[in-house]
Tab-separated table of C-alpha atoms in Angstrom:
chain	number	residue	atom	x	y	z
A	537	UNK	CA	9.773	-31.315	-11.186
A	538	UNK	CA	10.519	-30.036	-14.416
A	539	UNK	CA	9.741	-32.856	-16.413
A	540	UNK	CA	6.245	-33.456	-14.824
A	541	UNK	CA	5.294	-29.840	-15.013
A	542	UNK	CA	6.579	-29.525	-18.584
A	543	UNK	CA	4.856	-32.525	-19.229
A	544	UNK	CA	1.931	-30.860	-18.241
A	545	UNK	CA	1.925	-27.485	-19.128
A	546	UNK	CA	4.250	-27.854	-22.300
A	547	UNK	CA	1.063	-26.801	-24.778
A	548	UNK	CA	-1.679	-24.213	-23.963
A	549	UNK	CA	-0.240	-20.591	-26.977
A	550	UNK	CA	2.216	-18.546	-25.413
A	551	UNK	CA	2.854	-19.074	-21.834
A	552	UNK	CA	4.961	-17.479	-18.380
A	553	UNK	CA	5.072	-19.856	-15.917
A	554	UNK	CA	7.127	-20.131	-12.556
A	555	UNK	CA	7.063	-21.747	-8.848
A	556	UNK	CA	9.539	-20.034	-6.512
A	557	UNK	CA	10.000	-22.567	-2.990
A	558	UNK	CA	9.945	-21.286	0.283
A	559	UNK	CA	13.341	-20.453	0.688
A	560	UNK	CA	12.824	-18.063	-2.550
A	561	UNK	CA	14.950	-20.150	-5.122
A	562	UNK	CA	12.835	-20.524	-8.404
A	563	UNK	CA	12.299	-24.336	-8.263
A	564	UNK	CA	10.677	-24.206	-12.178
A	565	UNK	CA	10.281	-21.492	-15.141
A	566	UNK	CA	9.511	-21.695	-18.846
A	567	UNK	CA	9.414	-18.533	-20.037
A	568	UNK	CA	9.544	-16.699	-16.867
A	569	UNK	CA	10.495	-13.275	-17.659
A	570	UNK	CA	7.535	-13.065	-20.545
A	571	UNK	CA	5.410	-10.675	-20.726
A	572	UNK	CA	1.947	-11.549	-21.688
A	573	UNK	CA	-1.268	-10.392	-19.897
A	574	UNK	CA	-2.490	-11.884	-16.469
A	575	UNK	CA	-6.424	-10.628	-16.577
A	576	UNK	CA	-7.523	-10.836	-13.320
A	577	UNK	CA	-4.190	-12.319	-11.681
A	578	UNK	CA	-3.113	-8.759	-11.636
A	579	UNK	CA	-5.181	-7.886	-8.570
A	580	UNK	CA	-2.511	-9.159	-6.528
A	581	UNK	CA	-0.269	-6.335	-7.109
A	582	UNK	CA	-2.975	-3.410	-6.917
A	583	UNK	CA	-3.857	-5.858	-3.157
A	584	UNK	CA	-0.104	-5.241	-2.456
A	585	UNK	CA	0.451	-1.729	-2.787
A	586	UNK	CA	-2.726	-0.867	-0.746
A	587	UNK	CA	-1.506	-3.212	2.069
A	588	UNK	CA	1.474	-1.846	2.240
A	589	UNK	CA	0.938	2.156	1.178
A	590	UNK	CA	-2.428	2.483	3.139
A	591	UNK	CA	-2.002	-0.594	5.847
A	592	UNK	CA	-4.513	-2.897	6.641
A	593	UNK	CA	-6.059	-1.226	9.331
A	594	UNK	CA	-6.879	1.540	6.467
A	595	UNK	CA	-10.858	2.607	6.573
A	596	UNK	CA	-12.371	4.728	4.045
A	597	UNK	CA	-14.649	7.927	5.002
A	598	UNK	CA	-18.052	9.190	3.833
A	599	UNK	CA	-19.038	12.878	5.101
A	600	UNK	CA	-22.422	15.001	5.410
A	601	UNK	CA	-21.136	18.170	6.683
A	602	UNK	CA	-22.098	21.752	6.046
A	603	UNK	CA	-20.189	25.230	6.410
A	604	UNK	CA	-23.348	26.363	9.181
A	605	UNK	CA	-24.263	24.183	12.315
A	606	UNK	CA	-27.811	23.641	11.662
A	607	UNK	CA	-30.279	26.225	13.478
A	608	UNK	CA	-34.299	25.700	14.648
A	609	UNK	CA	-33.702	22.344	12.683
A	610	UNK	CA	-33.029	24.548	9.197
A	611	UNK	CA	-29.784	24.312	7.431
A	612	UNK	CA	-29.383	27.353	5.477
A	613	UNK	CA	-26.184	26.249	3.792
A	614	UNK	CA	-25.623	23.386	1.463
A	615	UNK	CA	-25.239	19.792	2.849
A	616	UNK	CA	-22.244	18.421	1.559
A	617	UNK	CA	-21.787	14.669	0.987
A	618	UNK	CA	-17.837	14.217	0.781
A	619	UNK	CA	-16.423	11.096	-0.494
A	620	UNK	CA	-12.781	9.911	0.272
A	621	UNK	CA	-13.652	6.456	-2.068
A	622	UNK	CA	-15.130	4.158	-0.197
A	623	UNK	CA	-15.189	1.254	-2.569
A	624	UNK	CA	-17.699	-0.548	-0.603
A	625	UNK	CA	-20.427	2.019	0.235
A	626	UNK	CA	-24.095	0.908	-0.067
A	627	UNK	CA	-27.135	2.708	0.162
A	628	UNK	CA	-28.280	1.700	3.247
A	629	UNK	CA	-24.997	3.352	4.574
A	630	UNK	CA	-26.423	6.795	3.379
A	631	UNK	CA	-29.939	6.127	4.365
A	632	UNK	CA	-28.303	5.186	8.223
A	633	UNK	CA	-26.491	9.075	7.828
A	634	UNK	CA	-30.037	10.791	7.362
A	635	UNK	CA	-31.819	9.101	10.095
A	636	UNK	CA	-28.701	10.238	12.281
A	637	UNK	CA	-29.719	13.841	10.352
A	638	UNK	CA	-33.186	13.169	11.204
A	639	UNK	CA	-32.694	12.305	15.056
A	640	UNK	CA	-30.564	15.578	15.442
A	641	UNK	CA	-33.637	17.548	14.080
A	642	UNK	CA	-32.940	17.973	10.487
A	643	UNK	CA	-35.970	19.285	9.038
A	644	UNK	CA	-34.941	21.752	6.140
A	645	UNK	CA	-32.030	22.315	4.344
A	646	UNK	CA	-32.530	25.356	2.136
A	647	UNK	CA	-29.607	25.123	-0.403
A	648	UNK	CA	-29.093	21.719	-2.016
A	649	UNK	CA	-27.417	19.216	-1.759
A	650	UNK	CA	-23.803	18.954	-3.042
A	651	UNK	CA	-21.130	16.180	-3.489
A	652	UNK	CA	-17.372	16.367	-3.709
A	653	UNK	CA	-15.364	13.706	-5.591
A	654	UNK	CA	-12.289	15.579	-5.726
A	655	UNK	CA	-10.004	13.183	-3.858
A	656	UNK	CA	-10.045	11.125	-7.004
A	657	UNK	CA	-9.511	12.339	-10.591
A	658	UNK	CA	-9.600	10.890	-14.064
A	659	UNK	CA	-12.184	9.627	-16.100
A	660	UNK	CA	-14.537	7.475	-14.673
A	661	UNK	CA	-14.050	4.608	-16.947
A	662	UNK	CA	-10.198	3.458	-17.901
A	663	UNK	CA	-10.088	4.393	-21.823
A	664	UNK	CA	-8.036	1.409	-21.899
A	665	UNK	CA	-11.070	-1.153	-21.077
A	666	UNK	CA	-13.506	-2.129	-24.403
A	667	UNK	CA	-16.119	0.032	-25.315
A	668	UNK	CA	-18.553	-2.977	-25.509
A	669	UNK	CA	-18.343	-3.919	-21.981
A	670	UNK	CA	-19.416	-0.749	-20.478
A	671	UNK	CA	-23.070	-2.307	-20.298
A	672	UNK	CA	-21.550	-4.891	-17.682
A	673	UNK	CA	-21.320	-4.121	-14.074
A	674	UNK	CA	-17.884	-5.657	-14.071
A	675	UNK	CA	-16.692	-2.796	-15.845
A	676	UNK	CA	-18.551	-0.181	-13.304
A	677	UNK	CA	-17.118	3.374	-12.598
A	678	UNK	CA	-14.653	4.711	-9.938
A	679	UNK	CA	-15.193	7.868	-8.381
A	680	UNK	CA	-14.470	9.231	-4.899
A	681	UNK	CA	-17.952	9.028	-4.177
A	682	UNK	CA	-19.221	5.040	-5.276
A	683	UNK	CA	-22.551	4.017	-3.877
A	684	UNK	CA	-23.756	0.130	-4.685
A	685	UNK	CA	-20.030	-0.501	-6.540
A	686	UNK	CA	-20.904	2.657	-9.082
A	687	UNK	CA	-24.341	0.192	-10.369
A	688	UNK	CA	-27.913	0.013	-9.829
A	689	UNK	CA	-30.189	-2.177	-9.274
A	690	UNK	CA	-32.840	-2.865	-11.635
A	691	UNK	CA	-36.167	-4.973	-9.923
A	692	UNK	CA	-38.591	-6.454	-12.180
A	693	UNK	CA	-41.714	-8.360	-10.240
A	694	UNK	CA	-44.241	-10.389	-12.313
A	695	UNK	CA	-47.711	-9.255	-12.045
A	696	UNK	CA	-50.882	-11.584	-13.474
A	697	UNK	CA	-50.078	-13.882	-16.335
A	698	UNK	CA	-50.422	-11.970	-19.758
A	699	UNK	CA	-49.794	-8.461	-17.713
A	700	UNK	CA	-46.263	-6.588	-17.464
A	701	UNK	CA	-44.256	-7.191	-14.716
A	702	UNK	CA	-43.284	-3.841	-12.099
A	703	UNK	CA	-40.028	-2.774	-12.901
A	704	UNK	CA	-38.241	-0.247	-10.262
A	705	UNK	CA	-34.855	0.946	-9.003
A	706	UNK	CA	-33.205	0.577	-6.059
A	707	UNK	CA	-31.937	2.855	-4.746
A	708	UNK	CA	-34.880	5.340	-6.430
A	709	UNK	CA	-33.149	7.698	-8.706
A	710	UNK	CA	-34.581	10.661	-10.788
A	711	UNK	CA	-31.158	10.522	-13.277
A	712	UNK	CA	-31.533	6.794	-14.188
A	713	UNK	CA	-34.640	6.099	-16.542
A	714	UNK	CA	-35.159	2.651	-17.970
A	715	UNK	CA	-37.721	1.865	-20.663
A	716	UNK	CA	-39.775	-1.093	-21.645
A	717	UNK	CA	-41.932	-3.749	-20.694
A	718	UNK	CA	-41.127	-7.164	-19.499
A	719	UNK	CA	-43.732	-9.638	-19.963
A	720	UNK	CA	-45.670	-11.842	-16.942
A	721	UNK	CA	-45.284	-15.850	-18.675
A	722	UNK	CA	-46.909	-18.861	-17.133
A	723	UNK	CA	-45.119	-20.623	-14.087
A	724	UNK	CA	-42.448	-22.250	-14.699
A	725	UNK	CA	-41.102	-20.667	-18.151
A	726	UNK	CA	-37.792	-19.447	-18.271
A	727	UNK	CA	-37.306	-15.729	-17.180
A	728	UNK	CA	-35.188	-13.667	-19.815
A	729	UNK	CA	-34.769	-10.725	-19.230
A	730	UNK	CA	-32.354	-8.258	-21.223
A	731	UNK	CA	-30.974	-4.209	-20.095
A	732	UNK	CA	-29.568	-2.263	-22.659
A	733	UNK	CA	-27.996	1.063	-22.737
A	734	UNK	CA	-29.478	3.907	-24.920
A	735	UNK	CA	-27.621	6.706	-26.069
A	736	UNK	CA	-28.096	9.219	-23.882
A	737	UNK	CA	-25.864	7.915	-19.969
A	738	UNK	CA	-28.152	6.190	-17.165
A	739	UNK	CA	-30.876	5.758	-20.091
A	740	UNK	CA	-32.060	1.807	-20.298
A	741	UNK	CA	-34.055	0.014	-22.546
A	742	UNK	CA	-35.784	-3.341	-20.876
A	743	UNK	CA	-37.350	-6.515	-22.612
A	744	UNK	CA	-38.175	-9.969	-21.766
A	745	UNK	CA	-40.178	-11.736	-19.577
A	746	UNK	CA	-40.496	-13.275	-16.079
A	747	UNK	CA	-42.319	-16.615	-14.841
A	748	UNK	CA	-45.072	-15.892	-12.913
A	749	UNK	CA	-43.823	-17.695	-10.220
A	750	UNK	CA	-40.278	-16.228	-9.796
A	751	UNK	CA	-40.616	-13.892	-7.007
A	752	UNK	CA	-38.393	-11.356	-8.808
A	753	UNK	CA	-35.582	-10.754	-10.623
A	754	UNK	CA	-32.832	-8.312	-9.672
A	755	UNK	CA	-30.369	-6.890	-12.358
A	756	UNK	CA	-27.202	-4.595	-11.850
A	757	UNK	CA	-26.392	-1.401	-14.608
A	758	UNK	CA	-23.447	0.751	-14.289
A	759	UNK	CA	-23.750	4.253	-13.664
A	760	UNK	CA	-22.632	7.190	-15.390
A	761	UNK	CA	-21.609	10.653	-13.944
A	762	UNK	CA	-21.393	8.889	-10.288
A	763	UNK	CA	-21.195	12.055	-8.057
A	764	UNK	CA	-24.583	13.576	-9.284
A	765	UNK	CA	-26.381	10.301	-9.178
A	766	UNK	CA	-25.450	10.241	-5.742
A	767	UNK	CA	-26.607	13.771	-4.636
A	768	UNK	CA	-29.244	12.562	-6.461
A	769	UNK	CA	-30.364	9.875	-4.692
A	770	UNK	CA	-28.976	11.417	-1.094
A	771	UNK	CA	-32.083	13.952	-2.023
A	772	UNK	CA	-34.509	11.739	-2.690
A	773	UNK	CA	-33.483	9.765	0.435
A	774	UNK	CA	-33.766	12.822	2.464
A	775	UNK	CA	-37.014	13.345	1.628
A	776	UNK	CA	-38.205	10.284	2.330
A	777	UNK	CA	-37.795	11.270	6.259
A	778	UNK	CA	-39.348	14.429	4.972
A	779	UNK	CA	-36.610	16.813	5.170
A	780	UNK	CA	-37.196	19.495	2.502
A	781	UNK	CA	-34.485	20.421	0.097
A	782	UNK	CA	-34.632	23.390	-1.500
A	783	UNK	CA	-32.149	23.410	-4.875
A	784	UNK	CA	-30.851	20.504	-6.662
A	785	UNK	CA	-28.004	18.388	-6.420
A	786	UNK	CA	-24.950	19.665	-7.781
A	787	UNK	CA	-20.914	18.560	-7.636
A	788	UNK	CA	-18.517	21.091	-6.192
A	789	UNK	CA	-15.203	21.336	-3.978
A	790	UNK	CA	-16.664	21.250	-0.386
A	791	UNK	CA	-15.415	24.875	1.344
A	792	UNK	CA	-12.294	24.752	3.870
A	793	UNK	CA	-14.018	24.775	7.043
A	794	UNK	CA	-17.242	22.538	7.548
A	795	UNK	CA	-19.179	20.987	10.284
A	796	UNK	CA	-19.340	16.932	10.407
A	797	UNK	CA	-22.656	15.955	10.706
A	798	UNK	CA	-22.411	12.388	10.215
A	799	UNK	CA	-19.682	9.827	8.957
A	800	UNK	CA	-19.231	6.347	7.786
A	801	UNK	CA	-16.097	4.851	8.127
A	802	UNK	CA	-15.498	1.593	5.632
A	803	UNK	CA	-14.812	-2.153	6.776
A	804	UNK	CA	-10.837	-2.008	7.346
A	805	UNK	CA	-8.846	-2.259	4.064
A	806	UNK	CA	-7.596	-5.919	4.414
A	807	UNK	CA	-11.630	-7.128	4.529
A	808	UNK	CA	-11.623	-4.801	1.619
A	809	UNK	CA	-9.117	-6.734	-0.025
A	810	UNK	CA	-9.575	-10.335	0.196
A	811	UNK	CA	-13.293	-9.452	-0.495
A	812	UNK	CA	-11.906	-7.963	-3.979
A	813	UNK	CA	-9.900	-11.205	-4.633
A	814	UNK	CA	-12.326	-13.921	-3.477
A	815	UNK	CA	-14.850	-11.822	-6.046
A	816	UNK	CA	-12.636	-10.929	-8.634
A	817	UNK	CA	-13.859	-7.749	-7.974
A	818	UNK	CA	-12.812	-5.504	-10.697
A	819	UNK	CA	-14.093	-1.893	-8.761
A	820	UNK	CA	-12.913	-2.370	-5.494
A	821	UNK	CA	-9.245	-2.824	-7.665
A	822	UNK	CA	-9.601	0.403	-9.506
A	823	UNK	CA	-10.482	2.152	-6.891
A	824	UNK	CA	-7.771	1.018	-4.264
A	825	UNK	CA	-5.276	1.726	-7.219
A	826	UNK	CA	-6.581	5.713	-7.510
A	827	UNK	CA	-6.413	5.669	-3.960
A	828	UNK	CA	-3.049	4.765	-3.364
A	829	UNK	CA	-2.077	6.747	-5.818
A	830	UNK	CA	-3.797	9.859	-3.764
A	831	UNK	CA	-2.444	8.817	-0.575
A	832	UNK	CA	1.142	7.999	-2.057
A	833	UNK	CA	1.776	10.428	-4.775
A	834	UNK	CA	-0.779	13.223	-4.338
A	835	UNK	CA	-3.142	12.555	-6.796
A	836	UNK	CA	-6.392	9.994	-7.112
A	837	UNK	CA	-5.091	9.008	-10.715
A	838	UNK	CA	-5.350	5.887	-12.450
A	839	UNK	CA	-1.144	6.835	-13.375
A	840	UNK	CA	-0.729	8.079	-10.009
A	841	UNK	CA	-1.757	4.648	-8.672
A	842	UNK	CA	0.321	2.806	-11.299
A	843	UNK	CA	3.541	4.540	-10.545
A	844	UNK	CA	3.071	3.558	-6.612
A	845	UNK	CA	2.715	-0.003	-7.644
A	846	UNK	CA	6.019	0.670	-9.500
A	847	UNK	CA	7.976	2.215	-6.684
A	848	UNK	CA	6.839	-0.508	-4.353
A	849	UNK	CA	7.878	-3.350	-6.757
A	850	UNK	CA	11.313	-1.737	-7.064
A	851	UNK	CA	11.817	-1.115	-3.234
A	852	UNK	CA	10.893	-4.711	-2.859
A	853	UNK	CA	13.681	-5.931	-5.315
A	854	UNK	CA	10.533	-7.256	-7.723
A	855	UNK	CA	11.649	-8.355	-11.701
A	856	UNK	CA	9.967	-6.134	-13.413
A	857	UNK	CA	10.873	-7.367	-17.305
A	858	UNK	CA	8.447	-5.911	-19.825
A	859	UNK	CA	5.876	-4.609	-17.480
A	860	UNK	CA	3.205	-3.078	-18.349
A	861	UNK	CA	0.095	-1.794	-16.002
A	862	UNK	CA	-3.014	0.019	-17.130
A	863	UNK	CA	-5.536	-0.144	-14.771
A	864	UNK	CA	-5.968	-1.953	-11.240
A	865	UNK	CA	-8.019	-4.915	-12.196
A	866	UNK	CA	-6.463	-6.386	-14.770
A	867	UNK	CA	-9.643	-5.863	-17.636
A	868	UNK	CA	-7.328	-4.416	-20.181
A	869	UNK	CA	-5.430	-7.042	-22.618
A	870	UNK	CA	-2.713	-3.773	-22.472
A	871	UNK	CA	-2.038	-4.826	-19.016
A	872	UNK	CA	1.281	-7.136	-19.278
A	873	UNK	CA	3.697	-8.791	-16.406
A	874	UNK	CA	5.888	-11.566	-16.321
A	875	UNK	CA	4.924	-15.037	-14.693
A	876	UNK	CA	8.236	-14.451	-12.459
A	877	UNK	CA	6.944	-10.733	-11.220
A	878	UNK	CA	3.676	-12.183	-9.955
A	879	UNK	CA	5.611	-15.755	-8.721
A	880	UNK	CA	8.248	-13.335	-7.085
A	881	UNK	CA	5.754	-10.938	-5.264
A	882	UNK	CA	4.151	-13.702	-3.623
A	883	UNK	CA	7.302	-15.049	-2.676
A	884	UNK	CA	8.140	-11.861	-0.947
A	885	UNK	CA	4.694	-11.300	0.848
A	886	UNK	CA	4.906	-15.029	2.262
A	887	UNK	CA	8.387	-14.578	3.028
A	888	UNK	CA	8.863	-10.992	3.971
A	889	UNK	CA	5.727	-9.344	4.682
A	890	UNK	CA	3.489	-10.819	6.913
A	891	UNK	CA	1.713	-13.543	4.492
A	892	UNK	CA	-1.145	-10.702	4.006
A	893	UNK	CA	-2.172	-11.518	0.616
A	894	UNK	CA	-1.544	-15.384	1.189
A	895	UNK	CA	-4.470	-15.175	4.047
A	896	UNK	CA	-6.459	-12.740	1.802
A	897	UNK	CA	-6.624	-15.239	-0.825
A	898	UNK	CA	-9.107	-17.663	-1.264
A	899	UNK	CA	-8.582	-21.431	-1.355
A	900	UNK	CA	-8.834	-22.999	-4.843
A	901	UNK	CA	-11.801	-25.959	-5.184
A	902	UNK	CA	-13.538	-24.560	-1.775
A	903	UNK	CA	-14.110	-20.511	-1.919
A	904	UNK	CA	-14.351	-17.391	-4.408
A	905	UNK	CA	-14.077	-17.330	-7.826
A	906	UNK	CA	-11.824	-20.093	-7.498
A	907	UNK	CA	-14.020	-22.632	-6.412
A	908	UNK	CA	-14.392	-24.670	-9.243
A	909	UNK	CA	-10.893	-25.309	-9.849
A	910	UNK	CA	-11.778	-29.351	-9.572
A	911	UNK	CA	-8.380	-30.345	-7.577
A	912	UNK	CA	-8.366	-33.747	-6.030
A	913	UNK	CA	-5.872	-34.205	-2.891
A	914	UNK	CA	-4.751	-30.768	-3.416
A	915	UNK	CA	-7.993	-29.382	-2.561
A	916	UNK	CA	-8.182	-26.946	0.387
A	917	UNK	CA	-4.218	-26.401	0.112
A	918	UNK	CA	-3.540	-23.812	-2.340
A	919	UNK	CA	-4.606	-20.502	-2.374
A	920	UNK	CA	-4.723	-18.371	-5.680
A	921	UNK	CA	-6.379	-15.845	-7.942
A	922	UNK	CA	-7.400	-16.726	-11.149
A	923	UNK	CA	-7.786	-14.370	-14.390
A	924	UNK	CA	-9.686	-15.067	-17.466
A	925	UNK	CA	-10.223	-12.925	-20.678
A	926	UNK	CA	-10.974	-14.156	-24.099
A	927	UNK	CA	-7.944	-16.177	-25.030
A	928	UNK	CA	-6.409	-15.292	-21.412
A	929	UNK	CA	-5.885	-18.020	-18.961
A	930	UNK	CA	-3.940	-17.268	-15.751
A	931	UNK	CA	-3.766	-18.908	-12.086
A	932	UNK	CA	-1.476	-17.701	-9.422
A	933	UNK	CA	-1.109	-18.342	-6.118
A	934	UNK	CA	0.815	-20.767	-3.180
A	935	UNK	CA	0.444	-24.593	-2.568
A	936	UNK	CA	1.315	-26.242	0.421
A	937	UNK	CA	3.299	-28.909	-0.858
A	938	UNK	CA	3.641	-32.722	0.953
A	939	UNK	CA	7.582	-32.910	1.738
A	940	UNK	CA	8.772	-29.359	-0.092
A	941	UNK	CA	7.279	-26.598	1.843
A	942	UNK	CA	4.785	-24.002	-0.072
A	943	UNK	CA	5.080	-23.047	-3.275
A	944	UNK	CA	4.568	-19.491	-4.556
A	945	UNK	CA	3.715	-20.044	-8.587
A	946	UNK	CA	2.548	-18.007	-11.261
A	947	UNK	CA	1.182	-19.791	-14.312
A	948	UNK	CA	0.492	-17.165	-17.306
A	949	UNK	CA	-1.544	-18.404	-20.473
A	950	UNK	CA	-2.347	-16.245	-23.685
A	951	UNK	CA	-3.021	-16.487	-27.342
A	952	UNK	CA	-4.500	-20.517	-26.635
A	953	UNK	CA	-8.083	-21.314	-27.868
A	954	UNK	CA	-9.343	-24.075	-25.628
A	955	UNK	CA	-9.862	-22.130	-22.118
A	956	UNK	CA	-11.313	-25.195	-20.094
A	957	UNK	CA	-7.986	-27.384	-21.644
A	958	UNK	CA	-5.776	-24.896	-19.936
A	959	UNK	CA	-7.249	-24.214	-16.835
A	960	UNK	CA	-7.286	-28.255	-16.827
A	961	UNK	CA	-3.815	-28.428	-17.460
A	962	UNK	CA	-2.857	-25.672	-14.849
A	963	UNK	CA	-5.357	-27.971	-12.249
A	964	UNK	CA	-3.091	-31.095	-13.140
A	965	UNK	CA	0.019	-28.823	-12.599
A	966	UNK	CA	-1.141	-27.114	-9.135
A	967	UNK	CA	-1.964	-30.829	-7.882
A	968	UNK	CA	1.779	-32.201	-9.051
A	969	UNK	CA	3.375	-29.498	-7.011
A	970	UNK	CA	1.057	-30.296	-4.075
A	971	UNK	CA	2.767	-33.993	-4.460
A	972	UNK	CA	6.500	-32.814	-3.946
């Protein structure tokens, strides 16, 4: 095995690799115990600690409550939205919560309405992540109180040839403003169409155009100061089914003692999971990591999180040479583990802990980001996350080997300059393991 996997994998910048076998020997290693960073590979161990710290039976809750039952269908009290970071909340889950308000009578609420995100803390954006990717929904906020994943949508529809397209938001927001024109082309030209930040947060700038004949285009921004965008559109929503609100949205600490009007509880937390590793999804990570960190340590911190993911490495008997963790998702190039940390927490879950991430995972050449891994007979039989980042390659992950059992391997790339050569060398690898 060494030979043939060397063979392989012997060329690529500075690499981490290792395959542990099923009865938790490390079968291979080169470099094992290097640090270098795994990009999106990292998810695994934020998907870890919220198995195991929150369970997977774990659901996330979204409140409308209000100190005052409400009285002759007037609320004279705030409504207050309360958010316990429900990665996964959409609109439509908010718009379901006022026609519950509506069908109970709701008619008037005459203070405003107000939102508390205090079950997480820190600043919305990791100060870690680059500055130039904070136009990208990839790198969207985390707060205790996420709508859409923390973006919105921007809708452009193509009117006459010649004419501007309609360009609108969904959800409708009075705090997000986007600027511009995007041009109505003749059917069957390419639709370009470009969203750029201004200076001022949730202001836009738009340009392009759209074929005639597209029947729209939907693009997704990242929001800024997430809790009053909310309230925000949680007004606007509630006067759509023309309950009044008399003051404007505002962000407080909800009082003591409140009411429950309505609540959403999430999708449990291991749909939650593999739906954050089959997408790569980079805020459901960050905010599972603040919210172990709340449930574990106290506090909805990005370092609060981290130092959960620590104390279950260590209580799991994890390697933990040189590492180095940052955020949740794995964005940051500051983020560093070991090829043998990854390769050994897999090993454990398989072995130890149910196989939880193994079934969350998706399978490589079939499902997720992963999909285009283009493996021949190993196709279908290993499961893994991927991570890329400029000059990053990484793929980690089990294989169901022929005669040897399944493999939990970690292959760590950084530092190379041909991206499609190394995820083709880690392909060949993957499918020589599948042959033992």
């Amino acid at each position: 095995m060494n030979a043939d996997i060397d063979a392989t994998l012997s060329s690529g910048g500075t690499q981490s690799l290792c395959v542990i076998d099923d009865g938790g020997a490390v079968v291979y290693q080169r470099h094992a115990d290097g640090a270098i960073p795994p990009a999106s590979a990292q998810k695994v161990i934020v998907a870890a600690a919220a198995l195991a710290d929150l369970g997977p039976a774990y659901r996330f809750t979204t409140t409308l409550a209000s100190p005052q039952r409400p009285q002759g269908g007037v609320l004279h009290d705030n409504l207050w939205l309360i958010g316990a970071a429900d990665p996964v909340l959409v609109s439509n889950d908010l718009r379901g919560g006022v026609k519950i308000l509506e069908a109970q009578g709701l008619k008037e609420v005459r203070g405003g309405v107000r939102v508390d995100a205090s079950f997480l803390s820190g600043p919305e954006r990791n100060p870690q992540w680059e500055a130039s990717d904070a136009q990208y929904g990839f790198s969207a906020a985390t707060s205790a109180i996420s709508l859409d994943q923390d973006t919105v949508e921007v809708h452009v529809t193509p009117a006459s040839e010649g004419l501007a397209a309609r360009v609108w938001l969904e959800p409708p927001s009075s705090i997000v403003t986007v600027r511009g024109d995007v041009l109505t082309v003749a059917p069957g030209l390419q639709t370009t169409i470009a969203v750029n930040p201004k200076a001022l947060p949730n202001d836009f700038t738009i340009g392009g155009q759209v074929a005639a004949d597209d029947r729209k285009a939907v693009l997704y921004v990242p929001i800024r100061g997430i809790p009053l965008y909310v309230g925000d559109v949680l007004t606007r929503m509630l006067g759509q089914r023309h309950i009044s609100v008399e003051k404007p949205p505002s962000i407080g600490v909800a009082p003591g003692h409140t009411y429950a009007l309505w609540q959403h509880r999430s999708m449990p937390l291991e749909w939650i999971v593999s739906k954050m590793l089959f997408e790569s999804n980079n805020h459901l990570a960050e905010q599972l990591l603040r919210t172990v960190g709340r449930i574990v340590n106290g506090v909805g911190s990005d370092a609060a999180g981290i130092a959960a993911e620590r104390t279950l490495l260590r209580r799991y008997d994890i390697p933990r040479s040189e590492l180095n963790l940052v955020d949740g998702s794995g964005l940051s190039v500051a983020n560093r583990s070991s090829a043998l940390t990854l390769a050994a927490l897999l090993d454990d879950d398989r072995r130890k802990r149910g196989a939880k991430i193994y079934a969350a995972l998706p399978r490589a050449g079939l499902e997720g980001t992963v999909r285009y891994y283009e493996l021949g007979e190993a196709r279908g039989r290993v499961k893994a996350k991927s991570g890329h980042l400029a000059g990053i390659e990484s793929l980690v992950g089990y294989v169901a080997s022929a005669h040897s059992g399944t493999f939990a391997f970690a292959f760590l790339f950084a530092n190379g300059d041909d991206a499609a050569g190394v995820d083709s060398r880690i392909t060949r690898a993957v499918e020589r393991l599948a042959e033992f």
